[in-house]
Structure formats: structure tokens, C-alpha cells
Amino acid sequence: MNTYCKFETALDILIGKWKPVILLRLLNHGTMRFSELQKSIPDITKKMLTQQLRELEYHDIVHREVYKEIPPRVEYSITEYGQRMTPLLQAMNDWGVNHIAHLTELYGEERAE
Amino acid sequence: MNTYCKFETALDILIGKWKPVILLRLLNHGTMRFSELQKSIPDITKKMLTQQLRELEYHDIVHREVYKEIPPRVEYSITEYGQRMTPLLQAMNDWGVNHIAHLTELYGEERAE
DNA sequence: CTGTATCCGATGGGATACTG
DNA sequence: CAGTATCCCATCGGATACAG
């Protein structure tokens, strides 16, 4: 009866201006250095990149590997546990693609977003 | 290759402090009046309830039916199209339930949220 | 290279009062 | 009853400078 109580939890973890694009990069590209991520997401600041990565790390979605070198090297990747949410992301993506089409049908091309 | 581009779209529609609980109410209870919704969500203000409902209405998730009576009566319900997102909400919910368990495993009872 | 610290403007959401 | 209008504050995110 009281199902759907926790779908807000999934939401919380994905919320954040840059989390979707960060996840996308890491899923498609695999392991990436901090600077690679930054270059691949031109408008993000270091502050935001760090912050969002730390939140994903807390939730065990992203792994942070620090190499004690000079200059420092830090690599980010999706954890094994994080991989397990790809079906959900895929489902959300499919729904999103369909919904954009639905909005276009309702309101026309211009407001399809 | 470039999959997962639009899962952000699904996110956008569900984002908003009260959207999850509003959806939950309408899904479990069916059609509800404005005042019923407000009573069932004690801390929400009229402003927020109106605003969030309008956004859901724009996306064709919620239907708004106005009865021209004195005093006015307005009933809200999930559209047929909106019903079609229940599998997605269910999937998100399942993931959320599992994730809370995962966090508990990682950090213990206290920080499971 | 990989961050942290600080400031600061934009936005989201709450409290309250008013209206058809 | 079902909203709208206004004001206000807290949080989020951007710009910039500094540090290990």
C-alpha cells in the first residue's frame, strides 16, 4: 500500500546541477582524472566539481583514488555499486526521451524541454 | 553510445520540495480537492501547493478540473499519461529502499538518510 | 595538478495578507 | 474554497584568490 515512499531518496542523490553530466562522463569514459573531468565539462568550476564528486563518493557511487605523486594525480571512477544503478538511469533516460516527445506533441517544437 | 543523455529530464520534472509527496497522495488516493491535498500535507503552504501542481500540470502528469460553483471546487488527479510513469517511480523507489540499506551497511544506522 | 576559502548574487521556498 | 501578491530569508551555485 504505502509504496513509492522512498523514490525521493533516489532523487536526492541525483540532484545537483552537475551530477548528471559527471555521471554521464564517468559511465561513458571510465576512469578519469580531476582535470580530465574539468576539461570535458567546460563550464564547471573546481569548487562545484569537487563538491559534487564528494557527494557522489559519500553515496558510494563514485570512487576516488589518490596517487601520492608530485604533481598530485587523482582519478575518479564509478564504483561496482554505482554500476548497479545504470538500469535505473537507463529507465529514467528512456522515460525522459519519451517525455520530450510527449511535450512536443502537446505544445509543439518550441517548448520541448 | 550517447545514451543517458536525458535522464536529467525525468529528474527535472520530479524536482521540487513537494512534488514527491503530492504525487504519492494522488497516486494512492486518486482524485483529491485542493483543500484535501493541503490537509493531507500539513506543512505545505497554498503557494507551494499551487506552484508544484501547476508544474506537474504543465507536464501532463496531473489533471486539474475546475467546477464553476460557489464556493469553488477544484479537483486534481493523475492523468492517464501520468499513470504511465508509475513503473519508473516504482523502480526509483526500489532503488531508494535498497540504497538506504546500503548506506546503513556502510555507515551504520545513524546516518542512513 | 588538485584542491580549499571567501565573497556574493541568483533562486527556491516560507510567512503573511489579500481576493474572486 | 482556491487561489494570488508581497516580502524575506536560507541555501545553492559562480567568480576569484590562495595553498599543498
Tab-separated table of C-alpha atoms (C1' of nucleotides) in Angstrom:
chain	number	residue	atom	x	y	z
A	1	MET	CA	0.000	0.000	0.000
A	2	ASN	CA	2.489	2.612	1.074
A	3	THR	CA	4.854	2.064	-1.805
A	4	TYR	CA	6.716	4.922	-3.526
A	5	CYS	CA	7.819	6.310	-0.180
A	6	LYS	CA	11.479	6.326	-0.995
A	7	PHE	CA	11.735	7.351	-4.611
A	8	GLU	CA	12.665	10.716	-3.182
A	9	THR	CA	15.887	9.114	-1.965
A	10	ALA	CA	16.997	8.286	-5.482
A	11	LEU	CA	16.117	11.834	-6.428
A	12	ASP	CA	18.238	13.379	-3.692
A	13	ILE	CA	21.351	11.572	-4.819
A	14	LEU	CA	20.988	12.676	-8.424
A	15	ILE	CA	20.052	16.247	-7.585
A	16	GLY	CA	22.745	18.829	-8.068
A	17	LYS	CA	23.420	20.929	-11.092
A	18	TRP	CA	26.353	18.844	-12.332
A	19	LYS	CA	25.741	15.315	-11.041
A	20	PRO	CA	24.034	14.038	-14.204
A	21	VAL	CA	26.780	15.192	-16.533
A	22	ILE	CA	29.537	13.950	-14.206
A	23	LEU	CA	27.918	10.521	-14.022
A	24	LEU	CA	27.497	10.502	-17.764
A	25	ARG	CA	31.177	11.259	-18.340
A	26	LEU	CA	32.387	8.613	-15.932
A	27	LEU	CA	29.987	5.994	-17.239
A	28	ASN	CA	30.966	6.551	-20.860
A	29	HIS	CA	34.646	7.201	-20.397
A	30	GLY	CA	35.526	5.058	-17.375
A	31	THR	CA	38.231	6.310	-15.029
A	32	MET	CA	39.038	9.998	-15.355
A	33	ARG	CA	41.387	12.408	-13.673
A	34	PHE	CA	40.097	15.550	-11.993
A	35	SER	CA	41.498	17.714	-14.777
A	36	GLU	CA	40.033	15.487	-17.479
A	37	LEU	CA	36.609	15.825	-15.948
A	38	GLN	CA	37.037	19.561	-15.731
A	39	LYS	CA	38.105	19.822	-19.365
A	40	SER	CA	35.226	17.647	-20.523
A	41	ILE	CA	32.719	19.846	-18.664
A	42	PRO	CA	33.861	23.304	-19.723
A	43	ASP	CA	31.575	25.446	-17.582
A	44	ILE	CA	32.073	23.725	-14.258
A	45	THR	CA	34.262	25.318	-11.601
A	46	LYS	CA	36.718	23.368	-9.450
A	47	LYS	CA	34.599	24.123	-6.445
A	48	MET	CA	31.479	22.571	-7.908
A	49	LEU	CA	33.315	19.629	-9.435
A	50	THR	CA	34.891	18.802	-6.079
A	51	GLN	CA	31.683	19.261	-4.163
A	52	GLN	CA	29.534	17.127	-6.432
A	53	LEU	CA	32.168	14.398	-6.612
A	54	ARG	CA	32.387	14.288	-2.836
A	55	GLU	CA	28.655	13.846	-2.539
A	56	LEU	CA	28.672	11.010	-5.068
A	57	GLU	CA	31.604	9.497	-3.218
A	58	TYR	CA	29.725	9.617	0.069
A	59	HIS	CA	26.916	7.636	-1.540
A	60	ASP	CA	29.382	5.059	-2.855
A	61	ILE	CA	28.531	5.876	-6.452
A	62	VAL	CA	31.949	7.272	-7.297
A	63	HIS	CA	35.371	6.080	-6.189
A	64	ARG	CA	38.228	8.492	-5.548
A	65	GLU	CA	41.771	7.208	-5.919
A	66	VAL	CA	44.597	9.475	-4.812
A	67	TYR	CA	48.128	8.838	-6.085
A	68	LYS	CA	50.718	10.361	-3.832
A	69	GLU	CA	52.845	11.909	-6.537
A	70	ILE	CA	54.210	15.302	-7.365
A	71	PRO	CA	52.302	16.761	-9.079
A	72	PRO	CA	49.273	15.083	-7.484
A	73	ARG	CA	47.052	12.778	-9.504
A	74	VAL	CA	43.507	11.868	-8.517
A	75	GLU	CA	41.355	9.511	-10.527
A	76	TYR	CA	37.618	9.106	-10.331
A	77	SER	CA	35.547	6.134	-11.415
A	78	ILE	CA	32.129	4.592	-10.918
A	79	THR	CA	32.106	2.033	-8.120
A	80	GLU	CA	30.829	-1.507	-8.602
A	81	TYR	CA	27.825	-0.471	-6.525
A	82	GLY	CA	27.405	2.600	-8.678
A	83	GLN	CA	27.327	0.462	-11.811
A	84	ARG	CA	24.240	-1.199	-10.383
A	85	MET	CA	22.249	1.971	-10.826
A	86	THR	CA	22.721	2.025	-14.585
A	87	PRO	CA	19.411	0.205	-15.219
A	88	LEU	CA	17.675	2.918	-13.221
A	89	LEU	CA	19.487	5.672	-15.107
A	90	GLN	CA	18.607	3.930	-18.349
A	91	ALA	CA	14.947	3.742	-17.316
A	92	MET	CA	14.949	7.416	-16.377
A	93	ASN	CA	16.662	8.256	-19.655
A	94	ASP	CA	14.116	6.299	-21.679
A	95	TRP	CA	11.293	7.996	-19.857
A	96	GLY	CA	12.950	11.382	-20.447
A	97	VAL	CA	13.363	10.805	-24.172
A	98	ASN	CA	9.745	9.739	-24.434
A	99	HIS	CA	8.591	12.674	-22.352
A	100	ILE	CA	10.326	15.209	-24.570
A	101	ALA	CA	8.434	13.701	-27.496
A	102	HIS	CA	5.232	13.902	-25.473
A	103	LEU	CA	5.763	17.580	-24.697
A	104	THR	CA	6.478	18.279	-28.345
A	105	GLU	CA	3.199	16.615	-29.207
A	106	LEU	CA	1.387	18.735	-26.635
A	107	TYR	CA	2.976	22.101	-27.145
A	108	GLY	CA	4.890	21.939	-30.427
A	109	GLU	CA	8.609	22.009	-31.172
A	110	GLU	CA	9.496	25.244	-29.460
A	111	ARG	CA	8.693	24.300	-25.877
A	112	ALA	CA	10.078	20.762	-25.948
A	113	GLU	CA	12.272	20.977	-22.881
B	1	MET	CA	26.819	5.350	-27.416
B	2	ASN	CA	25.481	8.624	-26.148
B	3	THR	CA	22.806	7.094	-24.007
B	4	TYR	CA	21.767	8.504	-20.620
B	5	CYS	CA	21.594	11.973	-22.109
B	6	LYS	CA	18.095	12.678	-20.982
B	7	PHE	CA	17.734	11.138	-17.566
B	8	GLU	CA	18.108	14.673	-16.347
B	9	THR	CA	14.732	15.402	-17.917
B	10	ALA	CA	12.977	12.909	-15.665
B	11	LEU	CA	14.821	14.460	-12.761
B	12	ASP	CA	13.689	17.980	-13.567
B	13	ILE	CA	10.052	17.023	-13.502
B	14	LEU	CA	10.262	15.336	-10.118
B	15	ILE	CA	12.422	18.018	-8.522
B	16	GLY	CA	10.697	20.383	-6.157
B	17	LYS	CA	10.342	20.069	-2.432
B	18	TRP	CA	6.749	18.828	-2.537
B	19	LYS	CA	6.354	17.011	-5.833
B	20	PRO	CA	7.118	13.545	-4.497
B	21	VAL	CA	4.607	13.729	-1.676
B	22	ILE	CA	1.936	15.291	-3.907
B	23	LEU	CA	2.360	12.520	-6.459
B	24	LEU	CA	2.239	9.947	-3.696
B	25	ARG	CA	-1.025	11.317	-2.357
B	26	LEU	CA	-2.697	11.457	-5.748
B	27	LEU	CA	-1.472	8.006	-6.732
B	28	ASN	CA	-2.702	6.368	-3.536
B	29	HIS	CA	-5.884	8.344	-3.028
B	30	GLY	CA	-6.972	9.114	-6.583
B	31	THR	CA	-8.811	12.387	-7.225
B	32	MET	CA	-8.426	14.989	-4.496
B	33	ARG	CA	-9.590	18.506	-3.923
B	34	PHE	CA	-7.146	21.334	-3.325
B	35	SER	CA	-8.118	21.506	0.341
B	36	GLU	CA	-7.852	17.743	0.762
B	37	LEU	CA	-4.327	17.811	-0.570
B	38	GLN	CA	-3.495	20.656	1.737
B	39	LYS	CA	-4.908	18.862	4.771
B	40	SER	CA	-3.051	15.677	3.892
B	41	ILE	CA	0.257	17.555	3.649
B	42	PRO	CA	0.151	19.640	6.822
B	43	ASP	CA	3.283	21.731	6.329
B	44	ILE	CA	2.701	22.837	2.752
B	45	THR	CA	1.521	26.383	2.032
B	46	LYS	CA	-1.097	27.228	-0.567
B	47	LYS	CA	1.552	28.980	-2.593
B	48	MET	CA	3.761	25.934	-2.843
B	49	LEU	CA	0.876	23.543	-3.388
B	50	THR	CA	-0.398	25.663	-6.258
B	51	GLN	CA	3.017	26.134	-7.771
B	52	GLN	CA	4.014	22.485	-7.709
B	53	LEU	CA	0.632	21.367	-9.021
B	54	ARG	CA	0.894	23.814	-11.918
B	55	GLU	CA	4.273	22.455	-12.873
B	56	LEU	CA	3.017	18.883	-12.792
B	57	GLU	CA	0.012	20.005	-14.801
B	58	TYR	CA	2.242	21.569	-17.444
B	59	HIS	CA	3.995	18.246	-17.857
B	60	ASP	CA	0.679	16.432	-18.232
B	61	ILE	CA	1.283	14.394	-15.083
B	62	VAL	CA	-1.574	15.952	-13.145
B	63	HIS	CA	-5.028	16.950	-14.352
B	64	ARG	CA	-6.806	19.990	-12.954
B	65	GLU	CA	-10.581	20.028	-13.090
B	66	VAL	CA	-12.362	23.249	-12.150
B	67	TYR	CA	-16.035	23.166	-11.186
B	68	LYS	CA	-17.690	26.514	-11.616
B	69	GLU	CA	-19.564	26.542	-8.344
B	70	ILE	CA	-19.880	28.810	-5.351
B	71	PRO	CA	-17.816	28.094	-3.340
B	72	PRO	CA	-15.321	26.954	-5.972
B	73	ARG	CA	-14.230	23.326	-6.193
B	74	VAL	CA	-11.072	22.160	-7.924
B	75	GLU	CA	-10.084	18.535	-8.194
B	76	TYR	CA	-6.683	17.133	-9.021
B	77	SER	CA	-5.847	13.700	-10.360
B	78	ILE	CA	-3.072	11.811	-12.128
B	79	THR	CA	-3.536	11.851	-15.895
B	80	GLU	CA	-3.549	8.693	-17.970
B	81	TYR	CA	-0.141	9.746	-19.223
B	82	GLY	CA	0.988	10.339	-15.656
B	83	GLN	CA	-0.032	6.816	-14.686
B	84	ARG	CA	2.488	5.570	-17.206
B	85	MET	CA	5.331	6.812	-15.059
B	86	THR	CA	4.426	4.579	-12.133
B	87	PRO	CA	6.875	1.854	-13.225
B	88	LEU	CA	9.630	4.450	-13.201
B	89	LEU	CA	8.590	5.733	-9.783
B	90	GLN	CA	8.458	2.145	-8.571
B	91	ALA	CA	11.957	1.492	-9.914
B	92	MET	CA	13.258	4.642	-8.265
B	93	ASN	CA	11.540	3.668	-5.032
B	94	ASP	CA	13.050	0.189	-5.080
B	95	TRP	CA	16.471	1.630	-5.703
B	96	GLY	CA	15.949	4.116	-2.869
B	97	VAL	CA	14.914	1.436	-0.397
B	98	ASN	CA	17.942	-0.621	-1.344
B	99	HIS	CA	20.236	2.379	-1.155
B	100	ILE	CA	19.157	3.257	2.382
B	101	ALA	CA	20.083	-0.294	3.356
B	102	HIS	CA	23.390	0.114	1.561
B	103	LEU	CA	24.197	3.325	3.403
B	104	THR	CA	23.303	1.696	6.703
B	105	GLU	CA	25.726	-1.076	5.875
B	106	LEU	CA	28.425	1.460	5.055
B	107	TYR	CA	27.983	3.975	7.808
B	108	GLY	CA	25.716	2.352	10.395
B	109	GLU	CA	22.177	3.134	11.494
B	110	GLU	CA	22.608	6.757	12.443
B	111	ARG	CA	23.483	8.190	9.030
B	112	ALA	CA	21.031	6.176	6.940
B	113	GLU	CA	19.438	9.018	5.037
C	1	DC	C1'	47.630	19.348	-10.502
C	2	DT	C1'	44.031	19.187	-7.180
C	3	DG	C1'	42.060	21.187	-4.441
C	4	DT	C1'	40.154	24.984	-0.274
C	5	DA	C1'	38.450	29.673	1.292
C	6	DT	C1'	35.834	33.656	0.687
C	7	DC	C1'	32.581	36.560	-1.075
C	8	DC	C1'	28.401	37.409	-3.440
C	9	DG	C1'	24.466	37.238	-6.486
C	10	DA	C1'	20.590	34.205	-8.028
C	11	DT	C1'	16.997	31.184	-6.859
C	12	DG	C1'	13.748	28.443	-4.010
C	13	DG	C1'	10.772	28.270	-0.637
C	14	DG	C1'	8.249	30.122	3.848
C	15	DA	C1'	5.034	33.671	6.254
C	16	DT	C1'	1.549	36.588	5.773
C	17	DA	C1'	-2.079	39.264	3.824
C	18	DC	C1'	-5.400	39.923	0.342
C	19	DT	C1'	-9.117	38.428	-3.452
C	20	DG	C1'	-12.858	36.390	-6.665
D	1	DC	C1'	-12.724	27.417	-1.296
D	2	DA	C1'	-8.931	28.140	-4.009
D	3	DG	C1'	-6.061	30.692	-5.038
D	4	DT	C1'	-2.539	35.398	-5.892
D	5	DA	C1'	0.755	39.021	-4.228
D	6	DT	C1'	4.417	40.522	-1.493
D	7	DC	C1'	8.198	40.312	1.298
D	8	DC	C1'	12.002	37.917	3.216
D	9	DC	C1'	15.491	34.666	4.281
D	10	DA	C1'	18.220	30.413	3.569
D	11	DT	C1'	20.540	27.726	0.512
D	12	DC	C1'	22.904	26.948	-3.981
D	13	DG	C1'	25.992	27.891	-7.194
D	14	DG	C1'	29.524	31.195	-9.654
D	15	DA	C1'	33.928	34.066	-9.513
D	16	DT	C1'	38.093	34.718	-7.737
D	17	DA	C1'	42.094	34.134	-4.950
D	18	DC	C1'	45.050	31.236	-2.409
D	19	DA	C1'	47.520	26.650	-0.964
D	20	DG	C1'	49.859	21.921	-0.634
